[in-house]
């Protein structure tokens, strides 16, 4: 049986204590490896193989992908060196365009990049969550921004209306280019299905 979330005396009758329990998890939450792969596949467009990255000048490059992570440092559409799951290469990463990283290093970059998002969700969500619900919130906030976007989303989640959250997610900051992503994030939240194929 899950640990009690709380207890309360409902009236003045002795032994009239109500115990509140849930199969959902309490804090602190940590993003699962499933959501890391989900995010990486959304970034690269595939789980394994070669993906083509297009630039605003209509040029493109082909880069190898493993477990969803782009393993070669490439210039993003603004020319910034990028690798893994959209990780902007920092001077302390000691990487340059064209260099290759391991899947493990790409995962470490993503884990580091997710910290701000995870801190925001852990600080702002005050209701219990299943792991997959938390993971969906991480994906959405990581994509939309851990600041104001997390405030909007967590406010809705804190109302505890879990059944209607997927419909809210489907329309959350949803441009036409994000529609399919929000659909899959809603499915992660509601069903725990981590399918980022697109």
PDB file of C-alpha atoms in Angstrom:
ATOM      1  CA  UNK A   1       0.000   0.000   0.000  1.00  0.00           C
ATOM      2  CA  UNK A   2       1.329   3.490  -0.818  1.00  0.00           C
ATOM      3  CA  UNK A   3       2.472   5.771   1.968  1.00  0.00           C
ATOM      4  CA  UNK A   4      -0.176   8.102   3.320  1.00  0.00           C
ATOM      5  CA  UNK A   5      -0.197  11.542   1.740  1.00  0.00           C
ATOM      6  CA  UNK A   6      -1.950  12.930   4.765  1.00  0.00           C
ATOM      7  CA  UNK A   7      -4.362  12.214   7.583  1.00  0.00           C
ATOM      8  CA  UNK A   8      -7.165  14.318   8.968  1.00  0.00           C
ATOM      9  CA  UNK A   9      -9.752  14.100  11.722  1.00  0.00           C
ATOM     10  CA  UNK A  10     -13.148  14.616  10.139  1.00  0.00           C
ATOM     11  CA  UNK A  11     -15.151  15.348  13.269  1.00  0.00           C
ATOM     12  CA  UNK A  12     -14.989  15.117  17.039  1.00  0.00           C
ATOM     13  CA  UNK A  13     -15.710  11.380  17.200  1.00  0.00           C
ATOM     14  CA  UNK A  14     -12.634   9.520  18.502  1.00  0.00           C
ATOM     15  CA  UNK A  15     -10.847   7.379  15.917  1.00  0.00           C
ATOM     16  CA  UNK A  16     -12.529   9.171  13.011  1.00  0.00           C
ATOM     17  CA  UNK A  17      -9.351   9.700  11.071  1.00  0.00           C
ATOM     18  CA  UNK A  18      -9.277   9.632   7.266  1.00  0.00           C
ATOM     19  CA  UNK A  19      -6.085   8.536   5.532  1.00  0.00           C
ATOM     20  CA  UNK A  20      -5.462   9.912   2.033  1.00  0.00           C
ATOM     21  CA  UNK A  21      -3.417   7.671  -0.274  1.00  0.00           C
ATOM     22  CA  UNK A  22      -2.430   7.627  -3.926  1.00  0.00           C
ATOM     23  CA  UNK A  23      -0.416   5.436  -6.275  1.00  0.00           C
ATOM     24  CA  UNK A  24       1.069   8.652  -7.644  1.00  0.00           C
ATOM     25  CA  UNK A  25       4.527   9.641  -6.432  1.00  0.00           C
ATOM     26  CA  UNK A  26       5.458  12.526  -4.183  1.00  0.00           C
ATOM     27  CA  UNK A  27       8.538  14.737  -4.493  1.00  0.00           C
ATOM     28  CA  UNK A  28      11.315  14.854  -5.392  1.00  0.00           C
ATOM     29  CA  UNK A  29      10.805  13.653  -8.944  1.00  0.00           C
ATOM     30  CA  UNK A  30      13.596  12.887 -11.414  1.00  0.00           C
ATOM     31  CA  UNK A  31      13.214  12.575 -15.180  1.00  0.00           C
ATOM     32  CA  UNK A  32      13.357   8.987 -16.427  1.00  0.00           C
ATOM     33  CA  UNK A  33      15.651   7.623 -19.122  1.00  0.00           C
ATOM     34  CA  UNK A  34      12.520   7.085 -21.244  1.00  0.00           C
ATOM     35  CA  UNK A  35      11.874  10.821 -21.425  1.00  0.00           C
ATOM     36  CA  UNK A  36      15.520  11.439 -22.355  1.00  0.00           C
ATOM     37  CA  UNK A  37      15.156   9.193 -25.394  1.00  0.00           C
ATOM     38  CA  UNK A  38      11.730  10.711 -26.172  1.00  0.00           C
ATOM     39  CA  UNK A  39      13.238  14.220 -26.177  1.00  0.00           C
ATOM     40  CA  UNK A  40      16.230  13.124 -28.236  1.00  0.00           C
ATOM     41  CA  UNK A  41      14.027  11.523 -30.894  1.00  0.00           C
ATOM     42  CA  UNK A  42      11.944  14.705 -31.085  1.00  0.00           C
ATOM     43  CA  UNK A  43      15.143  16.690 -31.614  1.00  0.00           C
ATOM     44  CA  UNK A  44      16.713  14.407 -34.214  1.00  0.00           C
ATOM     45  CA  UNK A  45      13.624  12.978 -35.890  1.00  0.00           C
ATOM     46  CA  UNK A  46      14.671   9.348 -35.511  1.00  0.00           C
ATOM     47  CA  UNK A  47      15.935   6.771 -33.026  1.00  0.00           C
ATOM     48  CA  UNK A  48      18.922   5.483 -35.025  1.00  0.00           C
ATOM     49  CA  UNK A  49      20.488   6.118 -38.424  1.00  0.00           C
ATOM     50  CA  UNK A  50      21.222   9.326 -40.287  1.00  0.00           C
ATOM     51  CA  UNK A  51      19.192  12.507 -40.040  1.00  0.00           C
ATOM     52  CA  UNK A  52      19.303  15.524 -42.291  1.00  0.00           C
ATOM     53  CA  UNK A  53      19.534  18.938 -40.633  1.00  0.00           C
ATOM     54  CA  UNK A  54      18.335  21.838 -42.760  1.00  0.00           C
ATOM     55  CA  UNK A  55      19.488  25.430 -42.357  1.00  0.00           C
ATOM     56  CA  UNK A  56      17.674  28.664 -43.142  1.00  0.00           C
ATOM     57  CA  UNK A  57      19.771  29.126 -46.297  1.00  0.00           C
ATOM     58  CA  UNK A  58      18.339  25.778 -47.530  1.00  0.00           C
ATOM     59  CA  UNK A  59      21.655  24.004 -47.123  1.00  0.00           C
ATOM     60  CA  UNK A  60      21.747  20.791 -45.112  1.00  0.00           C
ATOM     61  CA  UNK A  61      24.054  18.313 -43.438  1.00  0.00           C
ATOM     62  CA  UNK A  62      23.592  14.614 -42.703  1.00  0.00           C
ATOM     63  CA  UNK A  63      24.551  13.511 -39.194  1.00  0.00           C
ATOM     64  CA  UNK A  64      24.554  10.150 -37.381  1.00  0.00           C
ATOM     65  CA  UNK A  65      21.923   9.495 -34.726  1.00  0.00           C
ATOM     66  CA  UNK A  66      22.057   6.871 -31.978  1.00  0.00           C
ATOM     67  CA  UNK A  67      19.303   6.356 -29.393  1.00  0.00           C
ATOM     68  CA  UNK A  68      17.839   9.614 -30.697  1.00  0.00           C
ATOM     69  CA  UNK A  69      20.964  11.661 -29.977  1.00  0.00           C
ATOM     70  CA  UNK A  70      22.858  13.520 -32.705  1.00  0.00           C
ATOM     71  CA  UNK A  71      26.449  12.490 -32.031  1.00  0.00           C
ATOM     72  CA  UNK A  72      28.350  14.949 -34.239  1.00  0.00           C
ATOM     73  CA  UNK A  73      28.713  18.612 -33.284  1.00  0.00           C
ATOM     74  CA  UNK A  74      26.807  20.539 -35.954  1.00  0.00           C
ATOM     75  CA  UNK A  75      25.842  24.184 -36.498  1.00  0.00           C
ATOM     76  CA  UNK A  76      22.217  24.878 -35.570  1.00  0.00           C
ATOM     77  CA  UNK A  77      20.131  27.220 -37.724  1.00  0.00           C
ATOM     78  CA  UNK A  78      21.870  30.195 -36.091  1.00  0.00           C
ATOM     79  CA  UNK A  79      25.337  28.719 -36.570  1.00  0.00           C
ATOM     80  CA  UNK A  80      25.808  27.742 -32.911  1.00  0.00           C
ATOM     81  CA  UNK A  81      27.686  24.473 -32.306  1.00  0.00           C
ATOM     82  CA  UNK A  82      25.096  21.959 -31.085  1.00  0.00           C
ATOM     83  CA  UNK A  83      25.162  18.254 -30.187  1.00  0.00           C
ATOM     84  CA  UNK A  84      23.072  15.535 -28.578  1.00  0.00           C
ATOM     85  CA  UNK A  85      19.546  16.732 -27.842  1.00  0.00           C
ATOM     86  CA  UNK A  86      19.880  20.383 -28.817  1.00  0.00           C
ATOM     87  CA  UNK A  87      22.717  21.036 -26.356  1.00  0.00           C
ATOM     88  CA  UNK A  88      24.427  24.315 -27.213  1.00  0.00           C
ATOM     89  CA  UNK A  89      28.136  23.589 -26.945  1.00  0.00           C
ATOM     90  CA  UNK A  90      29.830  25.646 -24.229  1.00  0.00           C
ATOM     91  CA  UNK A  91      33.549  26.500 -24.065  1.00  0.00           C
ATOM     92  CA  UNK A  92      33.990  24.123 -21.110  1.00  0.00           C
ATOM     93  CA  UNK A  93      32.651  21.244 -23.257  1.00  0.00           C
ATOM     94  CA  UNK A  94      35.896  21.395 -25.302  1.00  0.00           C
ATOM     95  CA  UNK A  95      34.100  20.495 -28.519  1.00  0.00           C
ATOM     96  CA  UNK A  96      34.238  21.900 -32.030  1.00  0.00           C
ATOM     97  CA  UNK A  97      32.152  21.495 -35.176  1.00  0.00           C
ATOM     98  CA  UNK A  98      32.505  18.027 -36.662  1.00  0.00           C
ATOM     99  CA  UNK A  99      33.669  16.308 -33.485  1.00  0.00           C
ATOM    100  CA  UNK A 100      31.851  13.195 -32.289  1.00  0.00           C
ATOM    101  CA  UNK A 101      30.560  12.435 -28.786  1.00  0.00           C
ATOM    102  CA  UNK A 102      29.395   9.168 -27.234  1.00  0.00           C
ATOM    103  CA  UNK A 103      25.749   8.460 -26.467  1.00  0.00           C
ATOM    104  CA  UNK A 104      26.686   8.576 -22.775  1.00  0.00           C
ATOM    105  CA  UNK A 105      28.125  12.077 -23.098  1.00  0.00           C
ATOM    106  CA  UNK A 106      25.070  13.220 -25.062  1.00  0.00           C
ATOM    107  CA  UNK A 107      22.857  11.855 -22.247  1.00  0.00           C
ATOM    108  CA  UNK A 108      24.966  13.721 -19.675  1.00  0.00           C
ATOM    109  CA  UNK A 109      24.513  16.973 -21.600  1.00  0.00           C
ATOM    110  CA  UNK A 110      20.748  16.452 -21.672  1.00  0.00           C
ATOM    111  CA  UNK A 111      20.636  15.593 -17.976  1.00  0.00           C
ATOM    112  CA  UNK A 112      22.497  18.819 -17.211  1.00  0.00           C
ATOM    113  CA  UNK A 113      20.289  20.845 -19.575  1.00  0.00           C
ATOM    114  CA  UNK A 114      17.131  19.435 -17.929  1.00  0.00           C
ATOM    115  CA  UNK A 115      18.101  20.526 -14.403  1.00  0.00           C
ATOM    116  CA  UNK A 116      16.499  23.977 -14.632  1.00  0.00           C
ATOM    117  CA  UNK A 117      13.293  22.485 -15.984  1.00  0.00           C
ATOM    118  CA  UNK A 118      13.203  19.794 -13.302  1.00  0.00           C
ATOM    119  CA  UNK A 119      13.854  22.314 -10.526  1.00  0.00           C
ATOM    120  CA  UNK A 120      10.980  24.469 -11.771  1.00  0.00           C
ATOM    121  CA  UNK A 121       8.526  21.574 -11.868  1.00  0.00           C
ATOM    122  CA  UNK A 122       9.612  20.218  -8.483  1.00  0.00           C
ATOM    123  CA  UNK A 123       9.217  23.684  -6.958  1.00  0.00           C
ATOM    124  CA  UNK A 124       5.873  24.505  -8.551  1.00  0.00           C
ATOM    125  CA  UNK A 125       3.897  21.234  -8.598  1.00  0.00           C
ATOM    126  CA  UNK A 126       2.194  20.464  -5.301  1.00  0.00           C
ATOM    127  CA  UNK A 127       0.171  17.374  -6.186  1.00  0.00           C
ATOM    128  CA  UNK A 128       1.405  13.778  -6.580  1.00  0.00           C
ATOM    129  CA  UNK A 129       2.279  12.550 -10.085  1.00  0.00           C
ATOM    130  CA  UNK A 130       2.944   9.265 -11.823  1.00  0.00           C
ATOM    131  CA  UNK A 131       6.444   9.091 -13.336  1.00  0.00           C
ATOM    132  CA  UNK A 132       5.044   9.423 -16.854  1.00  0.00           C
ATOM    133  CA  UNK A 133       2.992  12.490 -15.870  1.00  0.00           C
ATOM    134  CA  UNK A 134       6.127  14.146 -14.517  1.00  0.00           C
ATOM    135  CA  UNK A 135       8.080  13.167 -17.633  1.00  0.00           C
ATOM    136  CA  UNK A 136       5.432  14.751 -19.872  1.00  0.00           C
ATOM    137  CA  UNK A 137       5.670  17.989 -17.866  1.00  0.00           C
ATOM    138  CA  UNK A 138       9.462  17.900 -18.250  1.00  0.00           C
ATOM    139  CA  UNK A 139       9.181  17.507 -22.030  1.00  0.00           C
ATOM    140  CA  UNK A 140       6.686  20.344 -22.414  1.00  0.00           C
ATOM    141  CA  UNK A 141       8.539  22.735 -20.104  1.00  0.00           C
ATOM    142  CA  UNK A 142      11.909  21.891 -21.666  1.00  0.00           C
ATOM    143  CA  UNK A 143      10.464  22.708 -25.085  1.00  0.00           C
ATOM    144  CA  UNK A 144       8.439  25.787 -24.096  1.00  0.00           C
ATOM    145  CA  UNK A 145      10.714  27.164 -21.364  1.00  0.00           C
ATOM    146  CA  UNK A 146      11.014  26.519 -17.647  1.00  0.00           C
ATOM    147  CA  UNK A 147       9.938  30.050 -16.702  1.00  0.00           C
ATOM    148  CA  UNK A 148       6.477  31.398 -17.475  1.00  0.00           C
ATOM    149  CA  UNK A 149       5.507  28.287 -19.450  1.00  0.00           C
ATOM    150  CA  UNK A 150       6.083  26.117 -16.386  1.00  0.00           C
ATOM    151  CA  UNK A 151       3.957  28.523 -14.318  1.00  0.00           C
ATOM    152  CA  UNK A 152       0.975  28.167 -16.656  1.00  0.00           C
ATOM    153  CA  UNK A 153       1.251  24.412 -16.891  1.00  0.00           C
ATOM    154  CA  UNK A 154       1.897  23.703 -13.220  1.00  0.00           C
ATOM    155  CA  UNK A 155      -1.000  25.944 -12.178  1.00  0.00           C
ATOM    156  CA  UNK A 156      -3.299  23.724 -14.224  1.00  0.00           C
ATOM    157  CA  UNK A 157      -1.746  20.512 -12.869  1.00  0.00           C
ATOM    158  CA  UNK A 158      -2.036  21.732  -9.271  1.00  0.00           C
ATOM    159  CA  UNK A 159      -5.801  21.878  -9.693  1.00  0.00           C
ATOM    160  CA  UNK A 160      -5.639  18.062  -9.622  1.00  0.00           C
ATOM    161  CA  UNK A 161      -7.914  17.547 -12.617  1.00  0.00           C
ATOM    162  CA  UNK A 162      -5.633  14.869 -14.078  1.00  0.00           C
ATOM    163  CA  UNK A 163      -8.206  13.619 -16.587  1.00  0.00           C
ATOM    164  CA  UNK A 164      -8.453  16.968 -18.406  1.00  0.00           C
ATOM    165  CA  UNK A 165      -4.742  17.819 -18.431  1.00  0.00           C
ATOM    166  CA  UNK A 166      -4.080  15.962 -21.735  1.00  0.00           C
ATOM    167  CA  UNK A 167      -6.593  18.188 -23.550  1.00  0.00           C
ATOM    168  CA  UNK A 168      -4.905  21.248 -22.056  1.00  0.00           C
ATOM    169  CA  UNK A 169      -1.484  19.933 -23.131  1.00  0.00           C
ATOM    170  CA  UNK A 170      -2.656  19.440 -26.730  1.00  0.00           C
ATOM    171  CA  UNK A 171      -3.322  23.169 -27.023  1.00  0.00           C
ATOM    172  CA  UNK A 172      -0.478  24.424 -24.821  1.00  0.00           C
ATOM    173  CA  UNK A 173       1.689  26.934 -26.710  1.00  0.00           C
ATOM    174  CA  UNK A 174       0.885  24.927 -29.771  1.00  0.00           C
ATOM    175  CA  UNK A 175       1.887  26.375 -33.111  1.00  0.00           C
ATOM    176  CA  UNK A 176       1.228  24.248 -36.169  1.00  0.00           C
ATOM    177  CA  UNK A 177       4.797  22.943 -36.000  1.00  0.00           C
ATOM    178  CA  UNK A 178       4.270  21.758 -32.403  1.00  0.00           C
ATOM    179  CA  UNK A 179       0.855  20.150 -32.815  1.00  0.00           C
ATOM    180  CA  UNK A 180       2.123  16.570 -33.216  1.00  0.00           C
ATOM    181  CA  UNK A 181       4.617  16.996 -30.391  1.00  0.00           C
ATOM    182  CA  UNK A 182       1.896  18.207 -27.995  1.00  0.00           C
ATOM    183  CA  UNK A 183      -0.299  15.272 -29.037  1.00  0.00           C
ATOM    184  CA  UNK A 184       2.446  12.807 -28.102  1.00  0.00           C
ATOM    185  CA  UNK A 185       3.233  14.647 -24.843  1.00  0.00           C
ATOM    186  CA  UNK A 186      -0.457  14.459 -23.932  1.00  0.00           C
ATOM    187  CA  UNK A 187      -0.306  10.724 -24.601  1.00  0.00           C
ATOM    188  CA  UNK A 188       2.751  10.387 -22.352  1.00  0.00           C
ATOM    189  CA  UNK A 189       0.881  12.255 -19.595  1.00  0.00           C
ATOM    190  CA  UNK A 190      -2.339  10.250 -19.883  1.00  0.00           C
ATOM    191  CA  UNK A 191      -1.203   6.772 -20.968  1.00  0.00           C
ATOM    192  CA  UNK A 192       2.530   6.609 -20.262  1.00  0.00           C
ATOM    193  CA  UNK A 193       3.268   5.895 -23.948  1.00  0.00           C
ATOM    194  CA  UNK A 194       6.667   7.361 -24.912  1.00  0.00           C
ATOM    195  CA  UNK A 195       6.330   7.378 -28.721  1.00  0.00           C
ATOM    196  CA  UNK A 196       8.125  10.327 -30.332  1.00  0.00           C
ATOM    197  CA  UNK A 197       8.106   8.938 -33.863  1.00  0.00           C
ATOM    198  CA  UNK A 198       7.093  11.561 -36.381  1.00  0.00           C
TER     199      UNK A 198
END
